[in-house]
mmCIF file of C-alpha atoms and ligand atoms in Angstrom:
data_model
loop_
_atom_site.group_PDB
_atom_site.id
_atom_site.type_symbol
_atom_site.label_atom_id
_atom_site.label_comp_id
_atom_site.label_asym_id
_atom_site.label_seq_id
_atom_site.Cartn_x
_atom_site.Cartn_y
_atom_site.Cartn_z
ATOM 1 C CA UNK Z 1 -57.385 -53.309 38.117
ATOM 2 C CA UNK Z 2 -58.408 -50.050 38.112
ATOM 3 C CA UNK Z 3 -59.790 -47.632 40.610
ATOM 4 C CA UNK Z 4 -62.121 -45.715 38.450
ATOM 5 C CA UNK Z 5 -66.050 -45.718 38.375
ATOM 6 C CA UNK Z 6 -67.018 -45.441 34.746
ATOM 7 C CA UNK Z 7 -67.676 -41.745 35.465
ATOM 8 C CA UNK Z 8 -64.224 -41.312 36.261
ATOM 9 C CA UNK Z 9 -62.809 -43.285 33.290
ATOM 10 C CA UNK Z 10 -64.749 -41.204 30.786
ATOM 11 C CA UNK Z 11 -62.798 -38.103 32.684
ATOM 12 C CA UNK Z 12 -59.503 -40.096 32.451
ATOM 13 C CA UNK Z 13 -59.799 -40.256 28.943
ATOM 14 C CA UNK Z 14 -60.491 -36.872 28.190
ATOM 15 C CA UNK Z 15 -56.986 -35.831 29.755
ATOM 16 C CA UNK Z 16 -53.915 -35.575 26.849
ATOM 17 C CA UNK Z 17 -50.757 -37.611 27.044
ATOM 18 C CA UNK Z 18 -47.664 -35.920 28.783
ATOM 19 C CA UNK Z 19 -49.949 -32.837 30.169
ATOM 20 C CA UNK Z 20 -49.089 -31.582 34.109
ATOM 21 C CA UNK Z 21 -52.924 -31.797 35.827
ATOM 22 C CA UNK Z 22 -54.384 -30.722 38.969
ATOM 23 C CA UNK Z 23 -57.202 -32.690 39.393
ATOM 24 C CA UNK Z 24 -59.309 -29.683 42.260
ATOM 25 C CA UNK Z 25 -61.539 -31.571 44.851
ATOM 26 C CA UNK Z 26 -59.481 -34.529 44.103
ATOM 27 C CA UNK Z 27 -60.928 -36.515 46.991
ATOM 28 C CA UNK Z 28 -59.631 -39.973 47.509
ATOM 29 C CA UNK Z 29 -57.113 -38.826 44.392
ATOM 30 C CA UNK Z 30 -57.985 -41.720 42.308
ATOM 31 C CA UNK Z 31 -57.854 -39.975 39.226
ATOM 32 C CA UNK Z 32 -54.236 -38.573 39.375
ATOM 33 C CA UNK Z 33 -52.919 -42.379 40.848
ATOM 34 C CA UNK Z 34 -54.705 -43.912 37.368
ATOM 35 C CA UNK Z 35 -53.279 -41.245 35.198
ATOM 36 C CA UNK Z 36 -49.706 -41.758 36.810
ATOM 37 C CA UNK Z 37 -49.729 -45.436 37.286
ATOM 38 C CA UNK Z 38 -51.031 -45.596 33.517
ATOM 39 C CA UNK Z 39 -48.358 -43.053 32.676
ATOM 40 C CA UNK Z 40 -50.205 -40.980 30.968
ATOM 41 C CA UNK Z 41 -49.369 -37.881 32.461
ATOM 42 C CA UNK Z 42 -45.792 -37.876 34.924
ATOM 43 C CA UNK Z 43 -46.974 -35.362 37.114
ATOM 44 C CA UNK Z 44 -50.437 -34.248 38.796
ATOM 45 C CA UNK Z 45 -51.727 -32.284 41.823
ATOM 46 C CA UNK Z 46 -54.506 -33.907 44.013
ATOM 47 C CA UNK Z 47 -55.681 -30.834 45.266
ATOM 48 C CA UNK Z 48 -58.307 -30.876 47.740
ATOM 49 C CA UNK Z 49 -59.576 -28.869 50.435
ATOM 50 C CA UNK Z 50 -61.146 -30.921 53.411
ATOM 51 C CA UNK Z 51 -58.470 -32.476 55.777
ATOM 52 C CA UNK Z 52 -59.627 -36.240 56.011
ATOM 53 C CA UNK Z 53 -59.887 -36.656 52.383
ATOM 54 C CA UNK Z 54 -56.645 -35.028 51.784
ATOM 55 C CA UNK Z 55 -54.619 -37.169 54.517
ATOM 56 C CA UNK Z 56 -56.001 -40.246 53.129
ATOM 57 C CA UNK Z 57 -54.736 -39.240 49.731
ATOM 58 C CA UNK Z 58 -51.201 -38.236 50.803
ATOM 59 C CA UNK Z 59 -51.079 -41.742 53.257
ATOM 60 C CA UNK Z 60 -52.171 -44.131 50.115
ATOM 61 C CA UNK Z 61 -50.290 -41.999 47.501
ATOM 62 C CA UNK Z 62 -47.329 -42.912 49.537
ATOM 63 C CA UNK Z 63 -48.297 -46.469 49.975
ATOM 64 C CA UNK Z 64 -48.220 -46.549 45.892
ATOM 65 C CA UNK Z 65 -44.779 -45.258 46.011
ATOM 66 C CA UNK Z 66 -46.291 -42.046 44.128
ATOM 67 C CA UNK Z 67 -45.095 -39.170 46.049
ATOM 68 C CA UNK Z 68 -42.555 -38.266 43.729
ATOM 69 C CA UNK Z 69 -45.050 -37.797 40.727
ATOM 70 C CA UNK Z 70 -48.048 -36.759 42.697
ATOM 71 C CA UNK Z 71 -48.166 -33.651 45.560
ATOM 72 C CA UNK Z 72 -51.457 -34.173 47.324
ATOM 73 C CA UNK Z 73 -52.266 -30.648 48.864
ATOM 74 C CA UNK Z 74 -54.708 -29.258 50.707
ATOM 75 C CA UNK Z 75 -56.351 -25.681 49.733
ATOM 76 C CA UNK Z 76 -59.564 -24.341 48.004
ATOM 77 C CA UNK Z 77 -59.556 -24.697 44.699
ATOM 78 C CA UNK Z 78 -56.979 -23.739 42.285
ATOM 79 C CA UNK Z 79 -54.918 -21.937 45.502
ATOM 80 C CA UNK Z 80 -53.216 -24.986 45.679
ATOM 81 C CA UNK Z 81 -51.304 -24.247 42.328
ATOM 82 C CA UNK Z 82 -48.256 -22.179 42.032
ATOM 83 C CA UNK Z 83 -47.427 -20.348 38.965
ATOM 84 C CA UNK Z 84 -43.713 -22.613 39.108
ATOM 85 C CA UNK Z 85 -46.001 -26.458 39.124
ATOM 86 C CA UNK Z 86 -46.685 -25.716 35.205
ATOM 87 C CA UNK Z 87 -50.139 -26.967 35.148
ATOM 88 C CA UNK Z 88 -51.479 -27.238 32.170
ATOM 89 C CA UNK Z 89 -54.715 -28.839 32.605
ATOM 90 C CA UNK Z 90 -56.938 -28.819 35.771
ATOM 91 C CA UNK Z 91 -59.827 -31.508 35.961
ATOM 92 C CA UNK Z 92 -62.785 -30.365 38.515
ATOM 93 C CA UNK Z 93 -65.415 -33.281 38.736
ATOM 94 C CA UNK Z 94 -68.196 -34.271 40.719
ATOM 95 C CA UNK Z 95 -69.708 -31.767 42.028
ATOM 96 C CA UNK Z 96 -72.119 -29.106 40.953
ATOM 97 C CA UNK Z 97 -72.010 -26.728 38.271
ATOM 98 C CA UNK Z 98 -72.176 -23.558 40.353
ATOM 99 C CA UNK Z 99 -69.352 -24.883 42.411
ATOM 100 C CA UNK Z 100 -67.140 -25.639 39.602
ATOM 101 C CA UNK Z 101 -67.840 -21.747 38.490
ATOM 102 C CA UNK Z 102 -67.374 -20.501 41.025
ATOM 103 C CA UNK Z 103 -63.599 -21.780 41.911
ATOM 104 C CA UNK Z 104 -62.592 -20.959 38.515
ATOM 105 C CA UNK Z 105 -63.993 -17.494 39.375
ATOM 106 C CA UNK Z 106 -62.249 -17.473 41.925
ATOM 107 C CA UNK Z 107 -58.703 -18.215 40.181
ATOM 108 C CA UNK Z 108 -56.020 -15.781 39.936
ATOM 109 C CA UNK Z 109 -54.617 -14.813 37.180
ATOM 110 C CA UNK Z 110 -51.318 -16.020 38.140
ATOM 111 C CA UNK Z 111 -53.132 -19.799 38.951
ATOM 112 C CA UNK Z 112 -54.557 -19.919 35.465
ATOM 113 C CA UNK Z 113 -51.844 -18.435 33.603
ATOM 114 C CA UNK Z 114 -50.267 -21.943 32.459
ATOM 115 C CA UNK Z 115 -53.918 -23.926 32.092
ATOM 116 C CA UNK Z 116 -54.446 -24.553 28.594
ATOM 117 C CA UNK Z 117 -57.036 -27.033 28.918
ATOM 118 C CA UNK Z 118 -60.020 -27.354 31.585
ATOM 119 C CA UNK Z 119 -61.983 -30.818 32.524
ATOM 120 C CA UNK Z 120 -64.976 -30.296 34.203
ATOM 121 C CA UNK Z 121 -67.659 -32.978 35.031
ATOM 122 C CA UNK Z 122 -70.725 -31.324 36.994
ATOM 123 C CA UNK Z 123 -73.254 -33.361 38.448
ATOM 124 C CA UNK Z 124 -75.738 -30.881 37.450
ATOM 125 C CA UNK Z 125 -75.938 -27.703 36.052
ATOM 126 C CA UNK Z 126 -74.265 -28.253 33.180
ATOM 127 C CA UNK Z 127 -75.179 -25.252 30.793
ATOM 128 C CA UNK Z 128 -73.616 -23.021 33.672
ATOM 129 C CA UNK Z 129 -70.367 -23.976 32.788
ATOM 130 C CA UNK Z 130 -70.762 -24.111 29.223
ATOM 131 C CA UNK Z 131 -71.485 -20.338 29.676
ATOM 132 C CA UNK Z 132 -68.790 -19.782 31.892
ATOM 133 C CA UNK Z 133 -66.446 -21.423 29.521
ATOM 134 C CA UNK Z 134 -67.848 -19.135 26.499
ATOM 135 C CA UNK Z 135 -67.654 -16.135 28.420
ATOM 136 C CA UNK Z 136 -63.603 -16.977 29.734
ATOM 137 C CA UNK Z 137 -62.316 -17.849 26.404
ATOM 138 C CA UNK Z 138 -62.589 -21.395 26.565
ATOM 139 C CA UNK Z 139 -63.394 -23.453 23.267
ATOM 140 C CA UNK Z 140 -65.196 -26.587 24.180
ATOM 141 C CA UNK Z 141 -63.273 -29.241 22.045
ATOM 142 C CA UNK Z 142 -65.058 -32.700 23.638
ATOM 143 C CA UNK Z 143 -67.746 -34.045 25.416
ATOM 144 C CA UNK Z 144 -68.673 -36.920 26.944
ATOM 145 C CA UNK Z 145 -71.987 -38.389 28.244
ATOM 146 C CA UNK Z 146 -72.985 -41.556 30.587
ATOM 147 C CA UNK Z 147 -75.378 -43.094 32.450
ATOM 148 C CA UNK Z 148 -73.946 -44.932 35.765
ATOM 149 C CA UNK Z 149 -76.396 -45.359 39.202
ATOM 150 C CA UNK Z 150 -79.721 -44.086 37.601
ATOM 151 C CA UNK Z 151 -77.378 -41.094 36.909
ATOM 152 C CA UNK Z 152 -76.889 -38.703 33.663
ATOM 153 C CA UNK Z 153 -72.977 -37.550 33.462
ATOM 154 C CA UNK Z 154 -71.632 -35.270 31.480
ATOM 155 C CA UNK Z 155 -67.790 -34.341 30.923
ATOM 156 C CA UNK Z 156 -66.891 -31.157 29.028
ATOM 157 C CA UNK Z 157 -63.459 -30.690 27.705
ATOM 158 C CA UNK Z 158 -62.293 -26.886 26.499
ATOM 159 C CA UNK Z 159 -59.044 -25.212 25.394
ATOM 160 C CA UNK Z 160 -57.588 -21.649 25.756
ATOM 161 C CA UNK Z 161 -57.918 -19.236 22.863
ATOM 162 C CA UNK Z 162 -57.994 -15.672 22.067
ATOM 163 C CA UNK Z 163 -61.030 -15.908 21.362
ATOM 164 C CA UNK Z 164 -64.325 -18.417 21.045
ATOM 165 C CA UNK Z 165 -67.690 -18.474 19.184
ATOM 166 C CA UNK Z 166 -71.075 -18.043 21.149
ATOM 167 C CA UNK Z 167 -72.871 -20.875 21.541
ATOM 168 C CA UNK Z 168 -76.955 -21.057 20.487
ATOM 169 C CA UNK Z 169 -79.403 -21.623 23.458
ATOM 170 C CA UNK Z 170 -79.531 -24.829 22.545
ATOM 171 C CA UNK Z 171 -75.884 -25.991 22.639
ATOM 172 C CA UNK Z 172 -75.632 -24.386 25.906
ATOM 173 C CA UNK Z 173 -77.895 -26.652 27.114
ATOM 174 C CA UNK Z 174 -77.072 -29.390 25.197
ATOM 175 C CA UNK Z 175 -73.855 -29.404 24.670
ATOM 176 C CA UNK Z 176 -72.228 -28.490 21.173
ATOM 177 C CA UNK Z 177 -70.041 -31.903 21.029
ATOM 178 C CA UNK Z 178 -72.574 -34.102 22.082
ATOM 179 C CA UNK Z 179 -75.740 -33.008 20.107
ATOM 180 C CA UNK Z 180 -73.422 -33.683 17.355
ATOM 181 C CA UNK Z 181 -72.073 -37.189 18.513
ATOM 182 C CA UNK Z 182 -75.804 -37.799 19.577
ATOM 183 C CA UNK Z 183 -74.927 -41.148 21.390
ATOM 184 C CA UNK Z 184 -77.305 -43.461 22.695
ATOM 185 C CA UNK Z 185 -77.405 -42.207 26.511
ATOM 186 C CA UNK Z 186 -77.278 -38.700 25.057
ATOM 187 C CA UNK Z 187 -80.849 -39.618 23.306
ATOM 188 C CA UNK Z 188 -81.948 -41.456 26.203
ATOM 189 C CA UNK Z 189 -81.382 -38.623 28.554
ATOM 190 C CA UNK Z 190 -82.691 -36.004 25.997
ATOM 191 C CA UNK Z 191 -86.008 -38.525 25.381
ATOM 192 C CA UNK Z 192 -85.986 -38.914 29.096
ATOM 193 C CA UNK Z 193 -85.903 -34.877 29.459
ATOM 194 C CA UNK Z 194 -88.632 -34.411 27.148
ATOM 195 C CA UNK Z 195 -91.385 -36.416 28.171
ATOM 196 C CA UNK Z 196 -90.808 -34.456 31.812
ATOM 197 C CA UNK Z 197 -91.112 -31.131 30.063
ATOM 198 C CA UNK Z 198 -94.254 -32.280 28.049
ATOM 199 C CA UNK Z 199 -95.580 -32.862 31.896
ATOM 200 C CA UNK Z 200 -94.300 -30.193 33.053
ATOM 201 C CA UNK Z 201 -96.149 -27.941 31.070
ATOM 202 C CA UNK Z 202 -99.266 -30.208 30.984
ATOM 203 C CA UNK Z 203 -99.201 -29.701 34.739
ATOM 204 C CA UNK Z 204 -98.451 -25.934 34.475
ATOM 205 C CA UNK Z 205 -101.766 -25.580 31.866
ATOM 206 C CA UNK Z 206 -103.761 -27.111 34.853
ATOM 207 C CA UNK Z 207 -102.509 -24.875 37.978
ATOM 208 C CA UNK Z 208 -104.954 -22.483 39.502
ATOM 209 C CA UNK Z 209 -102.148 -19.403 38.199
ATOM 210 C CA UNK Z 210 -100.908 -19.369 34.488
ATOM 211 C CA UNK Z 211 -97.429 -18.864 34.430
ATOM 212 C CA UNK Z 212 -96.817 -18.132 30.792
ATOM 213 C CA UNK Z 213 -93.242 -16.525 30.190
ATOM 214 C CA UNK Z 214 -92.799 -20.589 32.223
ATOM 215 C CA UNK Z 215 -94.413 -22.412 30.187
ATOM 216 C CA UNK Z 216 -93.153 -20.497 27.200
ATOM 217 C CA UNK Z 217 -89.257 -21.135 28.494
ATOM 218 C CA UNK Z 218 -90.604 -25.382 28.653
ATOM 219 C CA UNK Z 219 -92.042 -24.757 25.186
ATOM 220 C CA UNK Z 220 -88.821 -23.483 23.966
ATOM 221 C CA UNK Z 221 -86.636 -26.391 25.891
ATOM 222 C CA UNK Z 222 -89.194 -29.261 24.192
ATOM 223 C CA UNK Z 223 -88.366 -27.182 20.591
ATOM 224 C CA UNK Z 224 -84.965 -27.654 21.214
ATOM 225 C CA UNK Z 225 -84.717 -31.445 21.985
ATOM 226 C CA UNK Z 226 -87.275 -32.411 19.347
ATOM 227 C CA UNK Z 227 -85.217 -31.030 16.798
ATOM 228 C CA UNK Z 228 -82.521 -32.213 17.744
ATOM 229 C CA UNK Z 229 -83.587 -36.357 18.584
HETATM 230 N N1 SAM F 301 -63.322 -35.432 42.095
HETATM 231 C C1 SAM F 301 -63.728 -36.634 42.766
HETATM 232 C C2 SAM F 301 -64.651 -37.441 41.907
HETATM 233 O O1 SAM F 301 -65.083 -36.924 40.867
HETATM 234 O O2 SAM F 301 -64.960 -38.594 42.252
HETATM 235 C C3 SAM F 301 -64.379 -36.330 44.114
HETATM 236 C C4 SAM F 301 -65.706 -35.650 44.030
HETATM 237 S S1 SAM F 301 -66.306 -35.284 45.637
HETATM 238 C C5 SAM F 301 -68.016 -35.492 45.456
HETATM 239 C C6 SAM F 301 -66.071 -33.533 45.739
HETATM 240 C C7 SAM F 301 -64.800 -33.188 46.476
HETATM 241 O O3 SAM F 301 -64.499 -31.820 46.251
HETATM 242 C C8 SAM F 301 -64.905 -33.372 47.984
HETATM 243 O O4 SAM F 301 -63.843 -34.165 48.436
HETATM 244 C C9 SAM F 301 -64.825 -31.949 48.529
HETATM 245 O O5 SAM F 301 -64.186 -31.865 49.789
HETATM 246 C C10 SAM F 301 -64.009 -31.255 47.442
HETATM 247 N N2 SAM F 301 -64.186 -29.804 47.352
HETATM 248 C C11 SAM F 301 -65.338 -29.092 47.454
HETATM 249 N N3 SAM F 301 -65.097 -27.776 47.320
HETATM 250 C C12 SAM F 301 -63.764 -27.651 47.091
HETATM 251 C C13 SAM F 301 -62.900 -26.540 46.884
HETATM 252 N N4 SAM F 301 -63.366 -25.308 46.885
HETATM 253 N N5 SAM F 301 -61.590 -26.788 46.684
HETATM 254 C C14 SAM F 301 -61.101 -28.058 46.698
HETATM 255 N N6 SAM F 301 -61.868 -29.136 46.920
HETATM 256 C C15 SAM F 301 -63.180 -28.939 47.104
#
């Protein structure tokens, strides 16, 4: 039986046969026990960087008999990887976007050198790290949407290259992969989206002070999505 929520299974399938992971704010390291036990991958990092967390991880990870195939390790962000581990893939989920930027950011050069591929699922601020992707040369090759606990998720999967195509506005916020897929929770959420915008800016028509460059950025967002549903 497995471990994951359905959040974490939609990461879990995102990550390639036979890669070397560090899944970064790993937690209760549920996500590199699945991937071994499954033998997917042979080796993976649970890197994470509060203490209780991380002790539970190392105590049950030897309780699987894992320890040979996973090194739970505690550090901030990708300081747990050394240049020798190989990595090849690093999986930061569930947290927000602007935290998952900023420990990539604050990678070396040395900790990414290896990473070919990057697995990111933020709670929120999704476009963030589309732009951040963009911007570091990484090509967004998947994506992933769900609903689970009254909760949109979105996973974003990107690969290492010399060098990647902007995205439009709207892909950014979007997501390139998935406004093509267009599954049903993406078109629920989007539907969702848009009726709060057209509020949004019925509300904003109605305040005491016009903002207009607001309302024009709503006006823009609603453009978007209709054209798109
Ligand atoms: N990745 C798991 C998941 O998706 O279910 C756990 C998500 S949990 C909400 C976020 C975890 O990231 C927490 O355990 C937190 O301690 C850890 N974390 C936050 N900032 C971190 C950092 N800079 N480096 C490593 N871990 C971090």
């Amino acid at each position: 039986m497995t471990l994951l929520s359905k959040r974490l299974q939609a990461v879990y399938q995102m990550v390639d046969a036979g890669t070397r992971v560090a899944d970064i704010g790993s937690d209760h390291a549920y996500l590199p026990v699945e991937l071994v036990e499954t033998s997917v991958v042979n080796y993976a990092i649970a890197g994470e960087v509060a203490v209780g967390p991380m002790s539970r991880s190392k105590t049950d990870v030897e309780k699987f008999g894992l320890s040979n195939k996973i090194d739970v390790r505690l550090g901030d962000g990708l300081a747990v990887i050394n240049q020798e581990d190989s990595i090849d893939t690093v999986v930061i989920a569930g947290m927000g976007g602007i935290l998952i930027c900023d420990i990539l950011s604050r990678a070396t050069e040395a900790q990414l050198s290896n990473v070919q591929t990057l697995i990111l699922q933020p709670n929120i601020g999704e476009p963030l790290v589309r732009h951040w992707l963009i911007e570091h040369n990484f090509d967004i090759v998947d994506e992933d949407i769900l609903s689970e606990d009254h909760h949109d998720y979105e996973i974003i999967k990107a690969q290492k290259k010399a060098s990647v195509d902007e995205l439009t506005e709207a892909q950014y916020l979007m997501g390139p992969v998935l406004m093509t897929k267009k599954s049903d929770a993406f078109v629920a959420k989007w539907q969702r989206k848009l009726n709060g915008y057209q509020k949004a800016v019925d509300n904003m028509h109605n305040a005491k002070k016009i903002d207009e460059a607001k309302i024009g950025q709503m006006k823009q967002y609603i453009k978007y999505v209709e054209e798109i549903l």
